[in-house]
């Protein structure tokens, strides 16, 4: 989960050193935020796994001030970008970013929700399995794991753009590619997280909500 194919552009503004900009963020952030308003708790700590540039973190934290936001990423350049966006935003509810590899041990002891945007298809399967494993340890009963991205579904025709995207990902790294939702459901079930909601999103993406069955 180190090299990642996002179309990064240099950021701008007073804290531009090290800042990255992902154009897709501006296109999808408000659609994602609408779901977060429905699914996140009213207060508590949200752990964002694979925060990338950090743009989502500051946007969501500004819109949801009662929640504390913990951004994370395994990539040092991403961590620098997240910190640059955090510094510029000046939000008290965004914590300093932490290095977290979803496939390894997590340096977090507890969270009230976990959000993961556009990681599953651009990482090894071990990262997805690790995402569910980590959430099984962190999340209290009923707490959500919210996953956003493009997926495959056995009973849904895959959009041509997603098929092409899947081929391009596998050409870059054979261990990348769009995952079947049924595979996520199976690994989620193994770690005590059940899918409770599926939402179609713009540009042929989905949001999948899993909730902990911990007793």
mmCIF file of the C-alpha atoms, coordinates in Angstrom:
data_MODEL
# 
_entry.id   MODEL 
# 
loop_
_atom_site.group_PDB 
_atom_site.id 
_atom_site.type_symbol 
_atom_site.label_atom_id 
_atom_site.label_alt_id 
_atom_site.label_comp_id 
_atom_site.label_asym_id 
_atom_site.label_entity_id 
_atom_site.label_seq_id 
_atom_site.pdbx_PDB_ins_code 
_atom_site.Cartn_x 
_atom_site.Cartn_y 
_atom_site.Cartn_z 
_atom_site.occupancy 
_atom_site.B_iso_or_equiv 
_atom_site.pdbx_formal_charge 
_atom_site.auth_seq_id 
_atom_site.auth_comp_id 
_atom_site.auth_asym_id 
_atom_site.auth_atom_id 
_atom_site.pdbx_PDB_model_num 
ATOM 1   C CA . UNK A 1 1   ? 0.000   0.000   0.000   1.00 0.00 ? 1   UNK A CA 1 
ATOM 2   C CA . UNK A 1 2   ? 2.769   2.423   -0.886  1.00 0.00 ? 2   UNK A CA 1 
ATOM 3   C CA . UNK A 1 3   ? 2.666   3.558   -4.519  1.00 0.00 ? 3   UNK A CA 1 
ATOM 4   C CA . UNK A 1 4   ? -0.727  4.932   -5.517  1.00 0.00 ? 4   UNK A CA 1 
ATOM 5   C CA . UNK A 1 5   ? -2.046  6.115   -8.889  1.00 0.00 ? 5   UNK A CA 1 
ATOM 6   C CA . UNK A 1 6   ? -4.089  9.183   -7.938  1.00 0.00 ? 6   UNK A CA 1 
ATOM 7   C CA . UNK A 1 7   ? -3.733  12.096  -10.391 1.00 0.00 ? 7   UNK A CA 1 
ATOM 8   C CA . UNK A 1 8   ? -2.070  14.387  -7.883  1.00 0.00 ? 8   UNK A CA 1 
ATOM 9   C CA . UNK A 1 9   ? -1.574  18.051  -8.649  1.00 0.00 ? 9   UNK A CA 1 
ATOM 10  C CA . UNK A 1 10  ? 0.437   20.559  -6.592  1.00 0.00 ? 10  UNK A CA 1 
ATOM 11  C CA . UNK A 1 11  ? -1.618  22.393  -4.017  1.00 0.00 ? 11  UNK A CA 1 
ATOM 12  C CA . UNK A 1 12  ? -1.752  26.145  -3.574  1.00 0.00 ? 12  UNK A CA 1 
ATOM 13  C CA . UNK A 1 13  ? -2.185  28.622  -0.759  1.00 0.00 ? 13  UNK A CA 1 
ATOM 14  C CA . UNK A 1 14  ? -0.097  29.736  2.234   1.00 0.00 ? 14  UNK A CA 1 
ATOM 15  C CA . UNK A 1 15  ? 0.729   26.167  3.304   1.00 0.00 ? 15  UNK A CA 1 
ATOM 16  C CA . UNK A 1 16  ? 1.364   24.844  -0.189  1.00 0.00 ? 16  UNK A CA 1 
ATOM 17  C CA . UNK A 1 17  ? 4.728   23.217  0.554   1.00 0.00 ? 17  UNK A CA 1 
ATOM 18  C CA . UNK A 1 18  ? 4.113   19.475  0.338   1.00 0.00 ? 18  UNK A CA 1 
ATOM 19  C CA . UNK A 1 19  ? 0.402   19.939  -0.321  1.00 0.00 ? 19  UNK A CA 1 
ATOM 20  C CA . UNK A 1 20  ? -1.248  17.672  -2.884  1.00 0.00 ? 20  UNK A CA 1 
ATOM 21  C CA . UNK A 1 21  ? -4.515  18.188  -4.707  1.00 0.00 ? 21  UNK A CA 1 
ATOM 22  C CA . UNK A 1 22  ? -6.694  15.400  -6.111  1.00 0.00 ? 22  UNK A CA 1 
ATOM 23  C CA . UNK A 1 23  ? -9.231  16.867  -8.564  1.00 0.00 ? 23  UNK A CA 1 
ATOM 24  C CA . UNK A 1 24  ? -11.693 14.026  -7.899  1.00 0.00 ? 24  UNK A CA 1 
ATOM 25  C CA . UNK A 1 25  ? -12.035 15.197  -4.295  1.00 0.00 ? 25  UNK A CA 1 
ATOM 26  C CA . UNK A 1 26  ? -13.931 18.333  -5.245  1.00 0.00 ? 26  UNK A CA 1 
ATOM 27  C CA . UNK A 1 27  ? -16.285 16.246  -7.366  1.00 0.00 ? 27  UNK A CA 1 
ATOM 28  C CA . UNK A 1 28  ? -17.182 13.597  -4.806  1.00 0.00 ? 28  UNK A CA 1 
ATOM 29  C CA . UNK A 1 29  ? -16.790 15.202  -1.377  1.00 0.00 ? 29  UNK A CA 1 
ATOM 30  C CA . UNK A 1 30  ? -20.292 16.658  -1.022  1.00 0.00 ? 30  UNK A CA 1 
ATOM 31  C CA . UNK A 1 31  ? -22.006 13.461  -2.164  1.00 0.00 ? 31  UNK A CA 1 
ATOM 32  C CA . UNK A 1 32  ? -19.957 11.532  0.393   1.00 0.00 ? 32  UNK A CA 1 
ATOM 33  C CA . UNK A 1 33  ? -20.645 14.142  3.071   1.00 0.00 ? 33  UNK A CA 1 
ATOM 34  C CA . UNK A 1 34  ? -24.388 13.733  2.610   1.00 0.00 ? 34  UNK A CA 1 
ATOM 35  C CA . UNK A 1 35  ? -24.028 10.040  3.509   1.00 0.00 ? 35  UNK A CA 1 
ATOM 36  C CA . UNK A 1 36  ? -21.706 10.775  6.423   1.00 0.00 ? 36  UNK A CA 1 
ATOM 37  C CA . UNK A 1 37  ? -24.320 13.084  7.922   1.00 0.00 ? 37  UNK A CA 1 
ATOM 38  C CA . UNK A 1 38  ? -26.711 10.119  8.000   1.00 0.00 ? 38  UNK A CA 1 
ATOM 39  C CA . UNK A 1 39  ? -24.314 7.386   9.117   1.00 0.00 ? 39  UNK A CA 1 
ATOM 40  C CA . UNK A 1 40  ? -21.728 8.893   11.480  1.00 0.00 ? 40  UNK A CA 1 
ATOM 41  C CA . UNK A 1 41  ? -22.408 9.300   15.199  1.00 0.00 ? 41  UNK A CA 1 
ATOM 42  C CA . UNK A 1 42  ? -23.260 12.776  16.472  1.00 0.00 ? 42  UNK A CA 1 
ATOM 43  C CA . UNK A 1 43  ? -19.928 12.984  18.307  1.00 0.00 ? 43  UNK A CA 1 
ATOM 44  C CA . UNK A 1 44  ? -16.767 10.973  18.824  1.00 0.00 ? 44  UNK A CA 1 
ATOM 45  C CA . UNK A 1 45  ? -13.635 10.076  16.858  1.00 0.00 ? 45  UNK A CA 1 
ATOM 46  C CA . UNK A 1 46  ? -13.640 9.236   13.146  1.00 0.00 ? 46  UNK A CA 1 
ATOM 47  C CA . UNK A 1 47  ? -10.543 7.405   11.909  1.00 0.00 ? 47  UNK A CA 1 
ATOM 48  C CA . UNK A 1 48  ? -9.952  7.968   8.202   1.00 0.00 ? 48  UNK A CA 1 
ATOM 49  C CA . UNK A 1 49  ? -7.830  5.193   6.707   1.00 0.00 ? 49  UNK A CA 1 
ATOM 50  C CA . UNK A 1 50  ? -5.804  6.128   3.597   1.00 0.00 ? 50  UNK A CA 1 
ATOM 51  C CA . UNK A 1 51  ? -6.527  9.862   3.751   1.00 0.00 ? 51  UNK A CA 1 
ATOM 52  C CA . UNK A 1 52  ? -4.452  10.611  0.653   1.00 0.00 ? 52  UNK A CA 1 
ATOM 53  C CA . UNK A 1 53  ? -4.076  14.339  0.080   1.00 0.00 ? 53  UNK A CA 1 
ATOM 54  C CA . UNK A 1 54  ? -5.981  15.286  3.246   1.00 0.00 ? 54  UNK A CA 1 
ATOM 55  C CA . UNK A 1 55  ? -8.610  17.305  1.385   1.00 0.00 ? 55  UNK A CA 1 
ATOM 56  C CA . UNK A 1 56  ? -11.479 15.064  2.405   1.00 0.00 ? 56  UNK A CA 1 
ATOM 57  C CA . UNK A 1 57  ? -10.453 15.215  6.050   1.00 0.00 ? 57  UNK A CA 1 
ATOM 58  C CA . UNK A 1 58  ? -10.558 18.998  6.324   1.00 0.00 ? 58  UNK A CA 1 
ATOM 59  C CA . UNK A 1 59  ? -13.760 19.272  4.280   1.00 0.00 ? 59  UNK A CA 1 
ATOM 60  C CA . UNK A 1 60  ? -15.641 16.746  6.395   1.00 0.00 ? 60  UNK A CA 1 
ATOM 61  C CA . UNK A 1 61  ? -14.250 18.053  9.683   1.00 0.00 ? 61  UNK A CA 1 
ATOM 62  C CA . UNK A 1 62  ? -15.324 21.596  8.827   1.00 0.00 ? 62  UNK A CA 1 
ATOM 63  C CA . UNK A 1 63  ? -18.846 20.408  8.020   1.00 0.00 ? 63  UNK A CA 1 
ATOM 64  C CA . UNK A 1 64  ? -19.105 18.139  11.094  1.00 0.00 ? 64  UNK A CA 1 
ATOM 65  C CA . UNK A 1 65  ? -17.526 20.147  13.932  1.00 0.00 ? 65  UNK A CA 1 
ATOM 66  C CA . UNK A 1 66  ? -18.852 17.892  16.715  1.00 0.00 ? 66  UNK A CA 1 
ATOM 67  C CA . UNK A 1 67  ? -16.691 15.025  15.452  1.00 0.00 ? 67  UNK A CA 1 
ATOM 68  C CA . UNK A 1 68  ? -12.940 14.660  15.934  1.00 0.00 ? 68  UNK A CA 1 
ATOM 69  C CA . UNK A 1 69  ? -11.108 13.580  12.775  1.00 0.00 ? 69  UNK A CA 1 
ATOM 70  C CA . UNK A 1 70  ? -8.018  11.361  12.738  1.00 0.00 ? 70  UNK A CA 1 
ATOM 71  C CA . UNK A 1 71  ? -6.457  11.258  9.258   1.00 0.00 ? 71  UNK A CA 1 
ATOM 72  C CA . UNK A 1 72  ? -3.912  8.568   8.410   1.00 0.00 ? 72  UNK A CA 1 
ATOM 73  C CA . UNK A 1 73  ? -1.887  7.190   5.536   1.00 0.00 ? 73  UNK A CA 1 
ATOM 74  C CA . UNK A 1 74  ? 1.129   4.888   5.039   1.00 0.00 ? 74  UNK A CA 1 
ATOM 75  C CA . UNK A 1 75  ? 2.809   7.264   2.556   1.00 0.00 ? 75  UNK A CA 1 
ATOM 76  C CA . UNK A 1 76  ? 5.143   9.956   4.026   1.00 0.00 ? 76  UNK A CA 1 
ATOM 77  C CA . UNK A 1 77  ? 4.359   12.327  1.136   1.00 0.00 ? 77  UNK A CA 1 
ATOM 78  C CA . UNK A 1 78  ? 0.644   11.932  1.823   1.00 0.00 ? 78  UNK A CA 1 
ATOM 79  C CA . UNK A 1 79  ? 1.206   12.603  5.512   1.00 0.00 ? 79  UNK A CA 1 
ATOM 80  C CA . UNK A 1 80  ? 3.007   15.831  4.618   1.00 0.00 ? 80  UNK A CA 1 
ATOM 81  C CA . UNK A 1 81  ? 0.119   16.866  2.387   1.00 0.00 ? 81  UNK A CA 1 
ATOM 82  C CA . UNK A 1 82  ? -2.458  16.082  5.064   1.00 0.00 ? 82  UNK A CA 1 
ATOM 83  C CA . UNK A 1 83  ? -0.542  18.188  7.572   1.00 0.00 ? 83  UNK A CA 1 
ATOM 84  C CA . UNK A 1 84  ? -0.328  21.074  5.088   1.00 0.00 ? 84  UNK A CA 1 
ATOM 85  C CA . UNK A 1 85  ? -4.092  21.019  4.528   1.00 0.00 ? 85  UNK A CA 1 
ATOM 86  C CA . UNK A 1 86  ? -4.671  20.696  8.284   1.00 0.00 ? 86  UNK A CA 1 
ATOM 87  C CA . UNK A 1 87  ? -2.413  23.646  9.020   1.00 0.00 ? 87  UNK A CA 1 
ATOM 88  C CA . UNK A 1 88  ? -4.137  25.815  6.434   1.00 0.00 ? 88  UNK A CA 1 
ATOM 89  C CA . UNK A 1 89  ? -7.640  24.877  7.619   1.00 0.00 ? 89  UNK A CA 1 
ATOM 90  C CA . UNK A 1 90  ? -6.823  25.591  11.266  1.00 0.00 ? 90  UNK A CA 1 
ATOM 91  C CA . UNK A 1 91  ? -9.550  23.241  12.506  1.00 0.00 ? 91  UNK A CA 1 
ATOM 92  C CA . UNK A 1 92  ? -9.416  22.202  16.140  1.00 0.00 ? 92  UNK A CA 1 
ATOM 93  C CA . UNK A 1 93  ? -11.178 18.918  15.379  1.00 0.00 ? 93  UNK A CA 1 
ATOM 94  C CA . UNK A 1 94  ? -8.562  17.582  12.929  1.00 0.00 ? 94  UNK A CA 1 
ATOM 95  C CA . UNK A 1 95  ? -5.761  15.706  14.665  1.00 0.00 ? 95  UNK A CA 1 
ATOM 96  C CA . UNK A 1 96  ? -2.216  15.482  13.282  1.00 0.00 ? 96  UNK A CA 1 
ATOM 97  C CA . UNK A 1 97  ? -1.993  12.667  10.712  1.00 0.00 ? 97  UNK A CA 1 
ATOM 98  C CA . UNK A 1 98  ? -0.587  9.321   11.725  1.00 0.00 ? 98  UNK A CA 1 
ATOM 99  C CA . UNK A 1 99  ? 1.196   6.670   9.696   1.00 0.00 ? 99  UNK A CA 1 
ATOM 100 C CA . UNK A 1 100 ? -1.145  3.710   9.331   1.00 0.00 ? 100 UNK A CA 1 
ATOM 101 C CA . UNK A 1 101 ? -0.828  0.792   6.948   1.00 0.00 ? 101 UNK A CA 1 
ATOM 102 C CA . UNK A 1 102 ? -4.174  -1.003  6.823   1.00 0.00 ? 102 UNK A CA 1 
ATOM 103 C CA . UNK A 1 103 ? -2.421  -4.345  6.324   1.00 0.00 ? 103 UNK A CA 1 
ATOM 104 C CA . UNK A 1 104 ? -0.248  -3.975  9.439   1.00 0.00 ? 104 UNK A CA 1 
ATOM 105 C CA . UNK A 1 105 ? -0.818  -3.282  13.136  1.00 0.00 ? 105 UNK A CA 1 
ATOM 106 C CA . UNK A 1 106 ? -2.761  -0.071  13.740  1.00 0.00 ? 106 UNK A CA 1 
ATOM 107 C CA . UNK A 1 107 ? -1.411  2.622   16.091  1.00 0.00 ? 107 UNK A CA 1 
ATOM 108 C CA . UNK A 1 108 ? -4.942  3.473   17.256  1.00 0.00 ? 108 UNK A CA 1 
ATOM 109 C CA . UNK A 1 109 ? -6.700  1.999   20.270  1.00 0.00 ? 109 UNK A CA 1 
ATOM 110 C CA . UNK A 1 110 ? -10.300 3.062   19.692  1.00 0.00 ? 110 UNK A CA 1 
ATOM 111 C CA . UNK A 1 111 ? -12.577 4.949   17.304  1.00 0.00 ? 111 UNK A CA 1 
ATOM 112 C CA . UNK A 1 112 ? -16.292 5.588   16.970  1.00 0.00 ? 112 UNK A CA 1 
ATOM 113 C CA . UNK A 1 113 ? -16.314 5.232   13.177  1.00 0.00 ? 113 UNK A CA 1 
ATOM 114 C CA . UNK A 1 114 ? -13.907 4.408   10.348  1.00 0.00 ? 114 UNK A CA 1 
ATOM 115 C CA . UNK A 1 115 ? -13.964 5.924   6.865   1.00 0.00 ? 115 UNK A CA 1 
ATOM 116 C CA . UNK A 1 116 ? -11.994 4.597   3.890   1.00 0.00 ? 116 UNK A CA 1 
ATOM 117 C CA . UNK A 1 117 ? -12.180 6.341   0.514   1.00 0.00 ? 117 UNK A CA 1 
ATOM 118 C CA . UNK A 1 118 ? -10.634 4.962   -2.688  1.00 0.00 ? 118 UNK A CA 1 
ATOM 119 C CA . UNK A 1 119 ? -8.191  2.544   -1.085  1.00 0.00 ? 119 UNK A CA 1 
ATOM 120 C CA . UNK A 1 120 ? -9.614  -0.917  -1.691  1.00 0.00 ? 120 UNK A CA 1 
ATOM 121 C CA . UNK A 1 121 ? -8.982  -1.009  -5.442  1.00 0.00 ? 121 UNK A CA 1 
ATOM 122 C CA . UNK A 1 122 ? -5.479  0.520   -5.319  1.00 0.00 ? 122 UNK A CA 1 
ATOM 123 C CA . UNK A 1 123 ? -3.921  -1.690  -2.667  1.00 0.00 ? 123 UNK A CA 1 
ATOM 124 C CA . UNK A 1 124 ? -3.212  -5.336  -2.138  1.00 0.00 ? 124 UNK A CA 1 
ATOM 125 C CA . UNK A 1 125 ? -6.031  -7.511  -0.853  1.00 0.00 ? 125 UNK A CA 1 
ATOM 126 C CA . UNK A 1 126 ? -4.165  -7.734  2.461   1.00 0.00 ? 126 UNK A CA 1 
ATOM 127 C CA . UNK A 1 127 ? -4.996  -4.061  3.020   1.00 0.00 ? 127 UNK A CA 1 
ATOM 128 C CA . UNK A 1 128 ? -8.728  -4.723  2.633   1.00 0.00 ? 128 UNK A CA 1 
ATOM 129 C CA . UNK A 1 129 ? -8.574  -7.716  4.956   1.00 0.00 ? 129 UNK A CA 1 
ATOM 130 C CA . UNK A 1 130 ? -6.562  -5.583  7.371   1.00 0.00 ? 130 UNK A CA 1 
ATOM 131 C CA . UNK A 1 131 ? -9.173  -2.840  7.193   1.00 0.00 ? 131 UNK A CA 1 
ATOM 132 C CA . UNK A 1 132 ? -11.849 -5.189  8.500   1.00 0.00 ? 132 UNK A CA 1 
ATOM 133 C CA . UNK A 1 133 ? -9.504  -6.762  11.024  1.00 0.00 ? 133 UNK A CA 1 
ATOM 134 C CA . UNK A 1 134 ? -8.541  -3.359  12.404  1.00 0.00 ? 134 UNK A CA 1 
ATOM 135 C CA . UNK A 1 135 ? -12.152 -2.236  12.603  1.00 0.00 ? 135 UNK A CA 1 
ATOM 136 C CA . UNK A 1 136 ? -13.091 -5.407  14.461  1.00 0.00 ? 136 UNK A CA 1 
ATOM 137 C CA . UNK A 1 137 ? -10.644 -4.397  17.196  1.00 0.00 ? 137 UNK A CA 1 
ATOM 138 C CA . UNK A 1 138 ? -11.460 -0.674  17.276  1.00 0.00 ? 138 UNK A CA 1 
ATOM 139 C CA . UNK A 1 139 ? -15.171 -0.240  16.760  1.00 0.00 ? 139 UNK A CA 1 
ATOM 140 C CA . UNK A 1 140 ? -17.811 -0.659  19.465  1.00 0.00 ? 140 UNK A CA 1 
ATOM 141 C CA . UNK A 1 141 ? -21.038 -2.507  18.736  1.00 0.00 ? 141 UNK A CA 1 
ATOM 142 C CA . UNK A 1 142 ? -23.072 -0.843  16.012  1.00 0.00 ? 142 UNK A CA 1 
ATOM 143 C CA . UNK A 1 143 ? -20.300 1.538   14.952  1.00 0.00 ? 143 UNK A CA 1 
ATOM 144 C CA . UNK A 1 144 ? -19.835 2.050   11.201  1.00 0.00 ? 144 UNK A CA 1 
ATOM 145 C CA . UNK A 1 145 ? -17.112 1.260   8.719   1.00 0.00 ? 145 UNK A CA 1 
ATOM 146 C CA . UNK A 1 146 ? -17.843 3.379   5.636   1.00 0.00 ? 146 UNK A CA 1 
ATOM 147 C CA . UNK A 1 147 ? -16.112 2.408   2.383   1.00 0.00 ? 147 UNK A CA 1 
ATOM 148 C CA . UNK A 1 148 ? -16.265 4.424   -0.841  1.00 0.00 ? 148 UNK A CA 1 
ATOM 149 C CA . UNK A 1 149 ? -15.023 3.490   -4.294  1.00 0.00 ? 149 UNK A CA 1 
ATOM 150 C CA . UNK A 1 150 ? -15.733 1.515   -7.479  1.00 0.00 ? 150 UNK A CA 1 
ATOM 151 C CA . UNK A 1 151 ? -16.671 -2.135  -7.060  1.00 0.00 ? 151 UNK A CA 1 
ATOM 152 C CA . UNK A 1 152 ? -17.836 -5.222  -8.938  1.00 0.00 ? 152 UNK A CA 1 
ATOM 153 C CA . UNK A 1 153 ? -21.166 -6.906  -8.229  1.00 0.00 ? 153 UNK A CA 1 
ATOM 154 C CA . UNK A 1 154 ? -22.321 -10.256 -9.598  1.00 0.00 ? 154 UNK A CA 1 
ATOM 155 C CA . UNK A 1 155 ? -25.862 -9.103  -10.325 1.00 0.00 ? 155 UNK A CA 1 
ATOM 156 C CA . UNK A 1 156 ? -25.036 -5.586  -11.571 1.00 0.00 ? 156 UNK A CA 1 
ATOM 157 C CA . UNK A 1 157 ? -23.557 -4.810  -14.976 1.00 0.00 ? 157 UNK A CA 1 
ATOM 158 C CA . UNK A 1 158 ? -20.159 -3.153  -14.642 1.00 0.00 ? 158 UNK A CA 1 
ATOM 159 C CA . UNK A 1 159 ? -19.940 0.218   -16.365 1.00 0.00 ? 159 UNK A CA 1 
ATOM 160 C CA . UNK A 1 160 ? -17.525 0.287   -19.330 1.00 0.00 ? 160 UNK A CA 1 
ATOM 161 C CA . UNK A 1 161 ? -15.488 3.006   -17.621 1.00 0.00 ? 161 UNK A CA 1 
ATOM 162 C CA . UNK A 1 162 ? -15.079 0.823   -14.542 1.00 0.00 ? 162 UNK A CA 1 
ATOM 163 C CA . UNK A 1 163 ? -14.053 -2.184  -16.663 1.00 0.00 ? 163 UNK A CA 1 
ATOM 164 C CA . UNK A 1 164 ? -11.406 -0.043  -18.348 1.00 0.00 ? 164 UNK A CA 1 
ATOM 165 C CA . UNK A 1 165 ? -10.275 1.319   -14.986 1.00 0.00 ? 165 UNK A CA 1 
ATOM 166 C CA . UNK A 1 166 ? -9.963  -2.210  -13.619 1.00 0.00 ? 166 UNK A CA 1 
ATOM 167 C CA . UNK A 1 167 ? -7.768  -3.231  -16.563 1.00 0.00 ? 167 UNK A CA 1 
ATOM 168 C CA . UNK A 1 168 ? -5.548  -0.186  -16.129 1.00 0.00 ? 168 UNK A CA 1 
ATOM 169 C CA . UNK A 1 169 ? -5.096  -0.857  -12.423 1.00 0.00 ? 169 UNK A CA 1 
ATOM 170 C CA . UNK A 1 170 ? -4.120  -4.487  -13.018 1.00 0.00 ? 170 UNK A CA 1 
ATOM 171 C CA . UNK A 1 171 ? -1.673  -3.389  -15.714 1.00 0.00 ? 171 UNK A CA 1 
ATOM 172 C CA . UNK A 1 172 ? 0.047   -1.168  -13.149 1.00 0.00 ? 172 UNK A CA 1 
ATOM 173 C CA . UNK A 1 173 ? -0.016  -3.790  -10.412 1.00 0.00 ? 173 UNK A CA 1 
ATOM 174 C CA . UNK A 1 174 ? -1.545  -7.279  -10.761 1.00 0.00 ? 174 UNK A CA 1 
ATOM 175 C CA . UNK A 1 175 ? -2.555  -7.166  -7.084  1.00 0.00 ? 175 UNK A CA 1 
ATOM 176 C CA . UNK A 1 176 ? -4.735  -4.059  -7.611  1.00 0.00 ? 176 UNK A CA 1 
ATOM 177 C CA . UNK A 1 177 ? -8.173  -3.949  -9.181  1.00 0.00 ? 177 UNK A CA 1 
ATOM 178 C CA . UNK A 1 178 ? -11.850 -3.504  -8.475  1.00 0.00 ? 178 UNK A CA 1 
ATOM 179 C CA . UNK A 1 179 ? -13.065 -5.887  -5.758  1.00 0.00 ? 179 UNK A CA 1 
ATOM 180 C CA . UNK A 1 180 ? -16.291 -7.833  -5.715  1.00 0.00 ? 180 UNK A CA 1 
ATOM 181 C CA . UNK A 1 181 ? -18.679 -6.608  -3.021  1.00 0.00 ? 181 UNK A CA 1 
ATOM 182 C CA . UNK A 1 182 ? -19.384 -10.240 -2.104  1.00 0.00 ? 182 UNK A CA 1 
ATOM 183 C CA . UNK A 1 183 ? -15.696 -10.678 -1.236  1.00 0.00 ? 183 UNK A CA 1 
ATOM 184 C CA . UNK A 1 184 ? -15.852 -7.706  1.115   1.00 0.00 ? 184 UNK A CA 1 
ATOM 185 C CA . UNK A 1 185 ? -19.010 -9.075  2.699   1.00 0.00 ? 185 UNK A CA 1 
ATOM 186 C CA . UNK A 1 186 ? -17.302 -12.403 3.336   1.00 0.00 ? 186 UNK A CA 1 
ATOM 187 C CA . UNK A 1 187 ? -14.240 -10.911 4.988   1.00 0.00 ? 187 UNK A CA 1 
ATOM 188 C CA . UNK A 1 188 ? -16.438 -8.506  6.923   1.00 0.00 ? 188 UNK A CA 1 
ATOM 189 C CA . UNK A 1 189 ? -18.511 -11.408 8.228   1.00 0.00 ? 189 UNK A CA 1 
ATOM 190 C CA . UNK A 1 190 ? -15.330 -13.210 9.281   1.00 0.00 ? 190 UNK A CA 1 
ATOM 191 C CA . UNK A 1 191 ? -14.400 -10.220 11.449  1.00 0.00 ? 191 UNK A CA 1 
ATOM 192 C CA . UNK A 1 192 ? -17.849 -9.533  12.824  1.00 0.00 ? 192 UNK A CA 1 
ATOM 193 C CA . UNK A 1 193 ? -18.914 -6.667  10.556  1.00 0.00 ? 193 UNK A CA 1 
ATOM 194 C CA . UNK A 1 194 ? -22.107 -6.912  8.516   1.00 0.00 ? 194 UNK A CA 1 
ATOM 195 C CA . UNK A 1 195 ? -23.028 -4.845  5.485   1.00 0.00 ? 195 UNK A CA 1 
ATOM 196 C CA . UNK A 1 196 ? -26.165 -2.874  6.341   1.00 0.00 ? 196 UNK A CA 1 
ATOM 197 C CA . UNK A 1 197 ? -26.419 -0.387  3.483   1.00 0.00 ? 197 UNK A CA 1 
ATOM 198 C CA . UNK A 1 198 ? -25.334 0.013   -0.131  1.00 0.00 ? 198 UNK A CA 1 
ATOM 199 C CA . UNK A 1 199 ? -25.645 3.364   -1.898  1.00 0.00 ? 199 UNK A CA 1 
ATOM 200 C CA . UNK A 1 200 ? -24.992 4.201   -5.517  1.00 0.00 ? 200 UNK A CA 1 
ATOM 201 C CA . UNK A 1 201 ? -22.841 7.302   -5.902  1.00 0.00 ? 201 UNK A CA 1 
ATOM 202 C CA . UNK A 1 202 ? -21.878 9.537   -8.841  1.00 0.00 ? 202 UNK A CA 1 
ATOM 203 C CA . UNK A 1 203 ? -19.362 8.326   -11.448 1.00 0.00 ? 203 UNK A CA 1 
ATOM 204 C CA . UNK A 1 204 ? -20.212 4.618   -10.949 1.00 0.00 ? 204 UNK A CA 1 
ATOM 205 C CA . UNK A 1 205 ? -18.990 4.468   -7.366  1.00 0.00 ? 205 UNK A CA 1 
ATOM 206 C CA . UNK A 1 206 ? -20.607 2.932   -4.299  1.00 0.00 ? 206 UNK A CA 1 
ATOM 207 C CA . UNK A 1 207 ? -20.675 3.554   -0.589  1.00 0.00 ? 207 UNK A CA 1 
ATOM 208 C CA . UNK A 1 208 ? -20.843 0.396   1.507   1.00 0.00 ? 208 UNK A CA 1 
ATOM 209 C CA . UNK A 1 209 ? -21.752 0.639   5.193   1.00 0.00 ? 209 UNK A CA 1 
ATOM 210 C CA . UNK A 1 210 ? -20.680 -2.123  7.564   1.00 0.00 ? 210 UNK A CA 1 
ATOM 211 C CA . UNK A 1 211 ? -21.501 -2.140  11.245  1.00 0.00 ? 211 UNK A CA 1 
ATOM 212 C CA . UNK A 1 212 ? -19.810 -3.986  14.056  1.00 0.00 ? 212 UNK A CA 1 
ATOM 213 C CA . UNK A 1 213 ? -21.685 -6.892  15.600  1.00 0.00 ? 213 UNK A CA 1 
ATOM 214 C CA . UNK A 1 214 ? -19.438 -6.844  18.655  1.00 0.00 ? 214 UNK A CA 1 
ATOM 215 C CA . UNK A 1 215 ? -21.390 -7.834  21.780  1.00 0.00 ? 215 UNK A CA 1 
# 
